[in-house]
PDB file of C-alpha atoms and ligand atoms in Angstrom:
ATOM      1  CA  MET A  19       0.000   0.000   0.000  1.00 43.00           C
ATOM      2  CA  SER A  20       1.366   3.415  -0.885  1.00 44.00           C
ATOM      3  CA  SER A  21       1.813   5.855   1.966  1.00 56.00           C
ATOM      4  CA  ASP A  22      -1.058   8.009   0.661  1.00 63.00           C
ATOM      5  CA  ALA A  23      -3.333   5.109  -0.203  1.00 63.00           C
ATOM      6  CA  ARG A  24      -6.306   6.117   1.986  1.00 85.00           C
ATOM      7  CA  GLY A  25      -7.028   9.184  -0.127  1.00 79.00           C
ATOM      8  CA  VAL A  26      -7.421  12.834   0.781  1.00 78.00           C
ATOM      9  CA  ARG A  27     -10.845  14.491   0.924  1.00 79.00           C
ATOM     10  CA  HIS A  28      -9.875  17.615   2.887  1.00 86.00           C
ATOM     11  CA  ARG A  29      -6.637  19.509   3.435  1.00 90.00           C
ATOM     12  CA  VAL A  30      -5.347  21.550   6.347  1.00 91.00           C
ATOM     13  CA  ARG A  31      -5.854  25.196   5.404  1.00 92.00           C
ATOM     14  CA  ARG A  32      -4.400  27.008   8.432  1.00 91.00           C
ATOM     15  CA  HIS A  33      -0.665  26.233   8.489  1.00 93.00           C
ATOM     16  CA  PRO A  34      -0.899  23.834   5.545  1.00 93.00           C
ATOM     17  CA  GLU A  35       2.756  22.852   6.114  1.00 94.00           C
ATOM     18  CA  ARG A  36       1.574  21.122   9.307  1.00 93.00           C
ATOM     19  CA  GLY A  37      -0.820  18.826   7.473  1.00 95.00           C
ATOM     20  CA  HIS A  38       0.186  15.212   6.879  1.00 94.00           C
ATOM     21  CA  TYR A  39      -1.820  12.752   4.822  1.00 94.00           C
ATOM     22  CA  ASP A  40       0.385   9.676   4.706  1.00 94.00           C
ATOM     23  CA  VAL A  41      -0.664   6.442   6.359  1.00 95.00           C
ATOM     24  CA  ASP A  42       2.443   6.167   8.541  1.00 96.00           C
ATOM     25  CA  SER A  43       2.035   9.601  10.157  1.00 96.00           C
ATOM     26  CA  ILE A  44      -1.676   9.068  10.805  1.00 97.00           C
ATOM     27  CA  ASP A  45      -1.279   5.537  12.175  1.00 97.00           C
ATOM     28  CA  ALA A  46       1.610   6.484  14.474  1.00 97.00           C
ATOM     29  CA  ILE A  47      -0.494   9.194  16.166  1.00 98.00           C
ATOM     30  CA  LEU A  48      -3.591   6.997  16.484  1.00 98.00           C
ATOM     31  CA  ASP A  49      -1.519   4.177  17.966  1.00 98.00           C
ATOM     32  CA  GLU A  50       0.311   6.359  20.507  1.00 98.00           C
ATOM     33  CA  ALA A  51      -2.759   8.256  21.732  1.00 98.00           C
ATOM     34  CA  LEU A  52      -4.375   6.465  24.649  1.00 97.00           C
ATOM     35  CA  VAL A  53      -7.831   7.934  24.098  1.00 97.00           C
ATOM     36  CA  CYS A  54      -9.809   9.679  21.397  1.00 98.00           C
ATOM     37  CA  HIS A  55     -12.753  12.064  21.400  1.00 98.00           C
ATOM     38  CA  LEU A  56     -15.784  10.912  19.493  1.00 97.00           C
ATOM     39  CA  GLY A  57     -18.100  13.559  18.069  1.00 97.00           C
ATOM     40  CA  VAL A  58     -21.633  12.480  17.204  1.00 96.00           C
ATOM     41  CA  VAL A  59     -25.025  14.072  16.699  1.00 94.00           C
ATOM     42  CA  ILE A  60     -27.741  12.671  18.950  1.00 93.00           C
ATOM     43  CA  ARG A  61     -31.303  13.839  18.264  1.00 91.00           C
ATOM     44  CA  GLY A  62     -29.930  16.884  16.432  1.00 92.00           C
ATOM     45  CA  GLU A  63     -27.490  17.927  19.162  1.00 94.00           C
ATOM     46  CA  PRO A  64     -23.696  17.596  19.063  1.00 95.00           C
ATOM     47  CA  TRP A  65     -21.877  15.521  21.700  1.00 96.00           C
ATOM     48  CA  VAL A  66     -18.159  14.864  22.094  1.00 97.00           C
ATOM     49  CA  LEU A  67     -17.228  12.000  24.410  1.00 96.00           C
ATOM     50  CA  PRO A  68     -13.825  10.611  25.407  1.00 97.00           C
ATOM     51  CA  THR A  69     -13.301   6.931  24.763  1.00 97.00           C
ATOM     52  CA  ILE A  70     -10.619   4.320  24.148  1.00 98.00           C
ATOM     53  CA  HIS A  71      -9.906   3.440  20.541  1.00 98.00           C
ATOM     54  CA  ALA A  72      -7.741   0.944  18.690  1.00 98.00           C
ATOM     55  CA  ARG A  73      -6.555   0.983  15.102  1.00 98.00           C
ATOM     56  CA  VAL A  74      -6.430  -2.227  13.115  1.00 98.00           C
ATOM     57  CA  GLY A  75      -5.191  -1.684   9.565  1.00 97.00           C
ATOM     58  CA  ASP A  76      -7.399   0.914   7.894  1.00 97.00           C
ATOM     59  CA  GLN A  77     -10.108   0.905  10.587  1.00 97.00           C
ATOM     60  CA  VAL A  78     -10.403   2.364  14.050  1.00 98.00           C
ATOM     61  CA  TYR A  79     -12.597   0.615  16.634  1.00 98.00           C
ATOM     62  CA  VAL A  80     -14.442   2.013  19.651  1.00 98.00           C
ATOM     63  CA  HIS A  81     -16.574   0.057  22.075  1.00 98.00           C
ATOM     64  CA  GLY A  82     -19.006   0.446  24.926  1.00 97.00           C
ATOM     65  CA  ALA A  83     -22.227  -0.793  26.456  1.00 96.00           C
ATOM     66  CA  VAL A  84     -24.962  -1.939  24.081  1.00 95.00           C
ATOM     67  CA  ALA A  85     -27.057   0.980  25.361  1.00 93.00           C
ATOM     68  CA  ALA A  86     -24.353   3.628  24.788  1.00 94.00           C
ATOM     69  CA  ALA A  87     -26.118   6.436  22.953  1.00 93.00           C
ATOM     70  CA  SER A  88     -22.929   7.814  21.401  1.00 93.00           C
ATOM     71  CA  LEU A  89     -22.049   4.484  19.762  1.00 94.00           C
ATOM     72  CA  LYS A  90     -25.630   3.919  18.617  1.00 92.00           C
ATOM     73  CA  ALA A  91     -25.584   7.346  16.993  1.00 92.00           C
ATOM     74  CA  MET A  92     -22.239   6.640  15.368  1.00 91.00           C
ATOM     75  CA  ALA A  93     -23.442   3.377  13.835  1.00 90.00           C
ATOM     76  CA  SER A  94     -26.949   4.552  12.904  1.00 87.00           C
ATOM     77  CA  PRO A  95     -25.165   5.084  10.386  1.00 81.00           C
ATOM     78  CA  ALA A  96     -24.473   8.810  10.521  1.00 85.00           C
ATOM     79  CA  VAL A  97     -21.450  10.938   9.895  1.00 90.00           C
ATOM     80  CA  CYS A  98     -19.264  11.205  12.978  1.00 95.00           C
ATOM     81  CA  CYS A  99     -15.866  12.608  13.850  1.00 96.00           C
ATOM     82  CA  LEU A 100     -13.099  10.996  15.865  1.00 98.00           C
ATOM     83  CA  THR A 101     -10.046  12.968  16.977  1.00 98.00           C
ATOM     84  CA  VAL A 102      -6.895  12.186  18.922  1.00 98.00           C
ATOM     85  CA  THR A 103      -4.414  14.678  20.342  1.00 98.00           C
ATOM     86  CA  LEU A 104      -0.884  14.266  21.652  1.00 98.00           C
ATOM     87  CA  VAL A 105       0.649  17.268  23.422  1.00 98.00           C
ATOM     88  CA  ASP A 106       4.420  17.236  22.997  1.00 97.00           C
ATOM     89  CA  GLY A 107       5.398  20.545  24.520  1.00 98.00           C
ATOM     90  CA  LEU A 108       4.601  24.072  25.649  1.00 98.00           C
ATOM     91  CA  VAL A 109       5.897  26.671  23.215  1.00 98.00           C
ATOM     92  CA  LEU A 110       6.591  29.840  25.189  1.00 98.00           C
ATOM     93  CA  ALA A 111       7.324  32.620  22.747  1.00 98.00           C
ATOM     94  CA  ARG A 112       8.349  36.179  23.523  1.00 98.00           C
ATOM     95  CA  SER A 113       4.987  37.540  22.408  1.00 98.00           C
ATOM     96  CA  ALA A 114       1.767  36.268  23.929  1.00 98.00           C
ATOM     97  CA  PHE A 115       0.418  36.005  20.394  1.00 98.00           C
ATOM     98  CA  ASN A 116       3.036  33.456  19.310  1.00 98.00           C
ATOM     99  CA  HIS A 117       2.600  31.122  22.304  1.00 98.00           C
ATOM    100  CA  SER A 118       1.622  27.665  21.132  1.00 98.00           C
ATOM    101  CA  LEU A 119       1.825  23.926  21.798  1.00 98.00           C
ATOM    102  CA  ASN A 120       3.842  21.315  20.022  1.00 98.00           C
ATOM    103  CA  TYR A 121       1.310  18.658  19.152  1.00 98.00           C
ATOM    104  CA  ARG A 122       0.328  15.808  16.883  1.00 98.00           C
ATOM    105  CA  SER A 123      -3.337  15.223  16.139  1.00 98.00           C
ATOM    106  CA  VAL A 124      -5.581  13.266  13.812  1.00 98.00           C
ATOM    107  CA  VAL A 125      -9.122  13.981  12.667  1.00 97.00           C
ATOM    108  CA  VAL A 126     -11.198  11.230  11.043  1.00 97.00           C
ATOM    109  CA  ARG A 127     -14.687  11.825   9.664  1.00 95.00           C
ATOM    110  CA  GLY A 128     -16.822   9.069   8.297  1.00 94.00           C
ATOM    111  CA  PHE A 129     -19.649   6.653   8.838  1.00 94.00           C
ATOM    112  CA  GLY A 130     -19.418   4.131  11.648  1.00 95.00           C
ATOM    113  CA  THR A 131     -20.588   0.553  11.247  1.00 95.00           C
ATOM    114  CA  LEU A 132     -21.728  -1.802  13.958  1.00 96.00           C
ATOM    115  CA  VAL A 133     -19.534  -4.906  14.178  1.00 96.00           C
ATOM    116  CA  SER A 134     -21.825  -7.941  14.223  1.00 94.00           C
ATOM    117  CA  ASP A 135     -19.329 -10.658  13.316  1.00 95.00           C
ATOM    118  CA  PRO A 136     -18.262 -12.230  16.655  1.00 94.00           C
ATOM    119  CA  VAL A 137     -14.808 -13.054  15.305  1.00 96.00           C
ATOM    120  CA  GLU A 138     -14.173  -9.420  14.341  1.00 97.00           C
ATOM    121  CA  LYS A 139     -15.649  -8.243  17.647  1.00 97.00           C
ATOM    122  CA  LEU A 140     -13.258 -10.431  19.626  1.00 97.00           C
ATOM    123  CA  MET A 141     -10.340  -9.330  17.450  1.00 98.00           C
ATOM    124  CA  ALA A 142     -11.252  -5.688  18.077  1.00 98.00           C
ATOM    125  CA  LEU A 143     -11.616  -6.253  21.833  1.00 98.00           C
ATOM    126  CA  LYS A 144      -8.146  -7.751  21.875  1.00 98.00           C
ATOM    127  CA  ALA A 145      -6.863  -4.750  19.903  1.00 98.00           C
ATOM    128  CA  LEU A 146      -8.433  -2.378  22.452  1.00 98.00           C
ATOM    129  CA  VAL A 147      -6.802  -4.165  25.389  1.00 98.00           C
ATOM    130  CA  GLU A 148      -3.474  -4.346  23.581  1.00 98.00           C
ATOM    131  CA  HIS A 149      -3.750  -0.666  22.630  1.00 98.00           C
ATOM    132  CA  VAL A 150      -3.821   0.238  26.310  1.00 97.00           C
ATOM    133  CA  ALA A 151      -1.128  -2.206  27.453  1.00 97.00           C
ATOM    134  CA  PRO A 152       0.616  -4.306  24.786  1.00 96.00           C
ATOM    135  CA  GLY A 153       0.907  -7.861  26.149  1.00 96.00           C
ATOM    136  CA  ARG A 154      -2.091  -7.594  28.500  1.00 98.00           C
ATOM    137  CA  TRP A 155      -4.509  -9.750  26.462  1.00 98.00           C
ATOM    138  CA  GLU A 156      -2.577 -12.925  27.284  1.00 97.00           C
ATOM    139  CA  ASP A 157      -2.849 -12.139  31.018  1.00 97.00           C
ATOM    140  CA  ALA A 158      -6.577 -11.362  31.002  1.00 97.00           C
ATOM    141  CA  ARG A 159      -9.567 -13.722  31.267  1.00 98.00           C
ATOM    142  CA  PRO A 160     -11.182 -13.818  27.804  1.00 97.00           C
ATOM    143  CA  PRO A 161     -14.656 -12.251  27.484  1.00 97.00           C
ATOM    144  CA  SER A 162     -17.601 -14.568  28.167  1.00 96.00           C
ATOM    145  CA  PRO A 163     -20.429 -14.905  25.595  1.00 95.00           C
ATOM    146  CA  LEU A 164     -22.586 -12.739  27.888  1.00 96.00           C
ATOM    147  CA  GLU A 165     -19.912 -10.033  28.065  1.00 96.00           C
ATOM    148  CA  LEU A 166     -19.543 -10.115  24.291  1.00 95.00           C
ATOM    149  CA  ARG A 167     -23.295  -9.668  23.854  1.00 95.00           C
ATOM    150  CA  ALA A 168     -23.250  -6.764  26.309  1.00 96.00           C
ATOM    151  CA  THR A 169     -20.550  -4.986  24.307  1.00 97.00           C
ATOM    152  CA  GLN A 170     -21.230  -2.760  21.342  1.00 96.00           C
ATOM    153  CA  MET A 171     -18.332  -2.479  18.875  1.00 97.00           C
ATOM    154  CA  VAL A 172     -18.204   0.103  16.119  1.00 97.00           C
ATOM    155  CA  ARG A 173     -15.661   0.478  13.328  1.00 97.00           C
ATOM    156  CA  LEU A 174     -14.816   3.678  11.488  1.00 97.00           C
ATOM    157  CA  PRO A 175     -12.783   3.634   8.256  1.00 96.00           C
ATOM    158  CA  LEU A 176      -9.689   5.823   8.156  1.00 96.00           C
ATOM    159  CA  ALA A 177     -10.359   6.996   4.604  1.00 94.00           C
ATOM    160  CA  GLY A 178      -9.670  10.708   4.392  1.00 88.00           C
ATOM    161  CA  ALA A 179      -8.061  10.960   7.860  1.00 95.00           C
ATOM    162  CA  ILE A 180      -5.775  13.961   8.327  1.00 96.00           C
ATOM    163  CA  ALA A 181      -2.850  14.482  10.703  1.00 96.00           C
ATOM    164  CA  LYS A 182      -1.646  17.900  11.814  1.00 97.00           C
ATOM    165  CA  MET A 183       1.587  18.462  13.731  1.00 97.00           C
ATOM    166  CA  ARG A 184       3.472  21.381  15.193  1.00 98.00           C
ATOM    167  CA  THR A 185       7.092  20.669  16.051  1.00 97.00           C
ATOM    168  CA  GLY A 186      10.182  22.702  16.765  1.00 98.00           C
ATOM    169  CA  PRO A 187      11.153  25.938  18.507  1.00 98.00           C
ATOM    170  CA  VAL A 188       9.300  29.171  19.160  1.00 98.00           C
ATOM    171  CA  LYS A 189       8.532  31.283  16.133  1.00 97.00           C
ATOM    172  CA  ASP A 190       8.692  34.918  17.144  1.00 97.00           C
ATOM    173  CA  ASP A 191       8.548  37.985  14.981  1.00 97.00           C
ATOM    174  CA  VAL A 192      11.984  39.537  14.387  1.00 97.00           C
ATOM    175  CA  GLU A 193      11.007  42.755  16.158  1.00 98.00           C
ATOM    176  CA  ASP A 194      10.292  40.757  19.364  1.00 98.00           C
ATOM    177  CA  LEU A 195      13.709  39.044  19.584  1.00 98.00           C
ATOM    178  CA  GLY A 196      15.018  41.738  21.955  1.00 98.00           C
ATOM    179  CA  TRP A 197      12.418  40.905  24.608  1.00 97.00           C
ATOM    180  CA  PRO A 198      14.477  40.133  27.803  1.00 97.00           C
ATOM    181  CA  HIS A 199      12.471  37.268  29.310  1.00 97.00           C
ATOM    182  CA  TRP A 200      12.921  33.505  28.858  1.00 98.00           C
ATOM    183  CA  ALA A 201      11.553  31.929  25.715  1.00 98.00           C
ATOM    184  CA  GLY A 202      11.666  28.354  24.526  1.00 98.00           C
ATOM    185  CA  VAL A 203       9.946  24.971  24.633  1.00 98.00           C
ATOM    186  CA  LEU A 204       9.020  22.801  27.624  1.00 98.00           C
ATOM    187  CA  PRO A 205       8.728  19.227  26.261  1.00 98.00           C
ATOM    188  CA  LEU A 206       5.910  17.132  27.750  1.00 96.00           C
ATOM    189  CA  GLN A 207       5.295  13.391  27.638  1.00 94.00           C
ATOM    190  CA  VAL A 208       3.172  10.703  29.334  1.00 93.00           C
ATOM    191  CA  THR A 209       5.115   8.969  32.101  1.00 94.00           C
ATOM    192  CA  ALA A 210       3.939   6.041  34.240  1.00 96.00           C
ATOM    193  CA  GLY A 211       3.863   6.251  38.031  1.00 95.00           C
ATOM    194  CA  ALA A 212       4.557   3.378  40.442  1.00 96.00           C
ATOM    195  CA  VAL A 213       2.244   0.360  40.002  1.00 96.00           C
ATOM    196  CA  GLU A 214      -0.473  -0.197  42.637  1.00 96.00           C
ATOM    197  CA  PRO A 215      -1.046  -3.985  42.950  1.00 96.00           C
ATOM    198  CA  ASP A 216      -4.637  -4.941  43.732  1.00 96.00           C
ATOM    199  CA  SER A 217      -5.135  -5.904  47.392  1.00 96.00           C
ATOM    200  CA  GLN A 218      -7.141  -9.021  46.421  1.00 97.00           C
ATOM    201  CA  MET A 219      -4.681 -10.592  43.988  1.00 96.00           C
ATOM    202  CA  ALA A 220      -4.964 -14.407  44.198  1.00 96.00           C
ATOM    203  CA  ASN A 221      -1.189 -14.526  44.052  1.00 95.00           C
ATOM    204  CA  PRO A 222       0.056 -11.517  46.021  1.00 92.00           C
ATOM    205  CA  THR A 223       3.628 -12.293  44.992  1.00 93.00           C
ATOM    206  CA  ALA A 224       2.852 -12.263  41.263  1.00 94.00           C
ATOM    207  CA  PRO A 225       5.572 -10.167  39.653  1.00 95.00           C
ATOM    208  CA  THR A 226       4.756  -6.897  37.951  1.00 96.00           C
ATOM    209  CA  PRO A 227       4.408  -7.684  34.244  1.00 97.00           C
ATOM    210  CA  GLU A 228       7.250  -6.507  32.071  1.00 95.00           C
ATOM    211  CA  TYR A 229       4.836  -4.434  29.964  1.00 95.00           C
ATOM    212  CA  LEU A 230       3.961  -2.370  33.056  1.00 96.00           C
ATOM    213  CA  ALA A 231       7.411  -2.158  34.589  1.00 91.00           C
ATOM    214  CA  ASN A 232       8.639  -0.403  31.430  1.00 87.00           C
ATOM    215  CA  TYR A 233       5.384   1.236  30.353  1.00 94.00           C
ATOM    216  CA  VAL A 234       5.676   4.006  27.782  1.00 92.00           C
ATOM    217  CA  ARG A 235       3.373   5.200  25.017  1.00 90.00           C
ATOM    218  CA  ALA A 236       5.617   4.111  22.182  1.00 81.00           C
ATOM    219  CA  ARG A 237       6.496   6.915  19.757  1.00 82.00           C
ATOM    220  CA  ARG A 238       7.387   6.008  16.198  1.00 75.00           C
TER     221      ARG A 238
HETATM  222  C1  FAD B 308     -10.310   8.334  29.244  1.00 83.13           C
HETATM  223  C2  FAD B 308     -11.683   7.742  29.048  1.00 83.13           C
HETATM  224  C3  FAD B 308     -11.830   6.550  28.352  1.00 83.13           C
HETATM  225  C4  FAD B 308     -13.095   5.993  28.178  1.00 83.13           C
HETATM  226  N1  FAD B 308     -13.210   4.854  27.467  1.00 83.13           N
HETATM  227  C5  FAD B 308     -14.427   4.306  27.273  1.00 83.13           C
HETATM  228  C6  FAD B 308     -14.591   3.126  26.468  1.00 83.13           C
HETATM  229  O1  FAD B 308     -13.632   2.575  25.921  1.00 83.13           O
HETATM  230  N2  FAD B 308     -15.841   2.641  26.310  1.00 83.13           N
HETATM  231  C7  FAD B 308     -16.926   3.241  26.891  1.00 83.13           C
HETATM  232  O2  FAD B 308     -18.050   2.755  26.725  1.00 83.13           O
HETATM  233  N3  FAD B 308     -16.800   4.357  27.624  1.00 83.13           N
HETATM  234  C8  FAD B 308     -15.586   4.898  27.826  1.00 83.13           C
HETATM  235  N4  FAD B 308     -15.470   6.046  28.572  1.00 83.13           N
HETATM  236  C9  FAD B 308     -16.697   6.641  29.089  1.00 83.13           C
HETATM  237  C10 FAD B 308     -17.397   7.437  27.949  1.00 83.13           C
HETATM  238  O3  FAD B 308     -16.874   8.745  27.918  1.00 83.13           O
HETATM  239  C11 FAD B 308     -18.916   7.518  28.135  1.00 83.13           C
HETATM  240  O4  FAD B 308     -19.203   8.019  29.427  1.00 83.13           O
HETATM  241  C12 FAD B 308     -19.593   6.178  27.976  1.00 83.13           C
HETATM  242  O5  FAD B 308     -19.228   5.582  26.733  1.00 83.13           O
HETATM  243  C13 FAD B 308     -21.099   6.303  28.020  1.00 83.13           C
HETATM  244  O6  FAD B 308     -21.531   6.807  26.791  1.00 83.13           O
HETATM  245  P1  FAD B 308     -23.081   7.016  26.546  1.00 83.13           P
HETATM  246  O7  FAD B 308     -23.231   7.479  25.126  1.00 83.13           O
HETATM  247  O8  FAD B 308     -23.855   5.804  26.988  1.00 83.13           O
HETATM  248  O9  FAD B 308     -23.318   8.216  27.521  1.00 83.13           O
HETATM  249  P2  FAD B 308     -24.532   8.497  28.520  1.00 83.13           P
HETATM  250  O10 FAD B 308     -24.260   7.868  29.835  1.00 83.13           O
HETATM  251  O11 FAD B 308     -25.826   8.241  27.805  1.00 83.13           O
HETATM  252  O12 FAD B 308     -24.282  10.072  28.641  1.00 83.13           O
HETATM  253  C14 FAD B 308     -25.304  10.937  29.058  1.00 83.13           C
HETATM  254  C15 FAD B 308     -24.654  12.282  29.207  1.00 83.13           C
HETATM  255  O13 FAD B 308     -23.676  12.219  30.245  1.00 83.13           O
HETATM  256  C16 FAD B 308     -22.576  13.037  29.932  1.00 83.13           C
HETATM  257  N5  FAD B 308     -21.359  12.217  29.829  1.00 83.13           N
HETATM  258  C17 FAD B 308     -21.226  10.984  29.276  1.00 83.13           C
HETATM  259  N6  FAD B 308     -19.954  10.584  29.345  1.00 83.13           N
HETATM  260  C18 FAD B 308     -19.250  11.578  29.939  1.00 83.13           C
HETATM  261  C19 FAD B 308     -17.897  11.750  30.276  1.00 83.13           C
HETATM  262  N7  FAD B 308     -16.961  10.827  29.980  1.00 83.13           N
HETATM  263  N8  FAD B 308     -17.536  12.874  30.894  1.00 83.13           N
HETATM  264  C20 FAD B 308     -18.464  13.823  31.194  1.00 83.13           C
HETATM  265  N9  FAD B 308     -19.756  13.716  30.880  1.00 83.13           N
HETATM  266  C21 FAD B 308     -20.145  12.618  30.256  1.00 83.13           C
HETATM  267  C22 FAD B 308     -22.904  13.732  28.638  1.00 83.13           C
HETATM  268  O14 FAD B 308     -23.579  14.935  28.927  1.00 83.13           O
HETATM  269  C23 FAD B 308     -23.852  12.752  27.987  1.00 83.13           C
HETATM  270  O15 FAD B 308     -24.656  13.281  26.994  1.00 83.13           O
HETATM  271  C24 FAD B 308     -14.233   6.637  28.735  1.00 83.13           C
HETATM  272  C25 FAD B 308     -14.070   7.830  29.423  1.00 83.13           C
HETATM  273  C26 FAD B 308     -12.822   8.393  29.569  1.00 83.13           C
HETATM  274  C27 FAD B 308     -12.692   9.718  30.288  1.00 83.13           C
END
């Protein structure tokens, strides 16, 4: 597949140099972001809800309770919008006007489809668990038939997805370079804290899994 194989329906207009349309850039951001925001219209009103997502190939999956109104609206089918955002740094310019963030984001618009095939549903559930903690699926009890029935899974194609990124130093106007105060970038990243083992673990001496001991949101 070529790097631009999903097609481009829209282009970034503000700062067009920050727009990226290739599969690798879009997938890397979707895979690193822990959560997305899902925008849907329910009974004529807009709603934006945070939820976990997982990308598998050219699709992104979201899941929830069978009764979840946001997922029902997404799979009605109706046009919906899914976004992810990674904040990489604070950009502290000399002028207030040129303050910014370094970021990577993706916007996907399209029509969601309910996943009815149980094999695909299970595959997507595994992808969701692995998206949060790669390696975790093997350590988790598999879903029961009842749990599978109680779960609504929706897929959204990545056709036309757009990435936008700001990277690099402050960009001040030349006439502001004499300003005497500090200017620059404060990089930010997600870091894991110390694990908190559950007090009811059947095996209280079970070692902390490797995938938690070295947990990072992998950047590629
Ligand atoms: C980081 C994160 C990850 C999540 N991941 C998942 C997931 O993978 N699957 C899942 O089903 N849910 C997830 N949730 C919860 C999700 O945001 C919704 O609350 C849930 O899906 C219920 O959706 P619903 O359409 O049934 O909402 P309803 O319960 O019908 O919502 C009714 C109203 O409650 C309010 N509301 C709903 N959710 C939120 C919220 N999160 N914050 C503030 N107000 C809210 C809104 O006004 C909404 O219209 C996640 C939440 C967070 C913060």
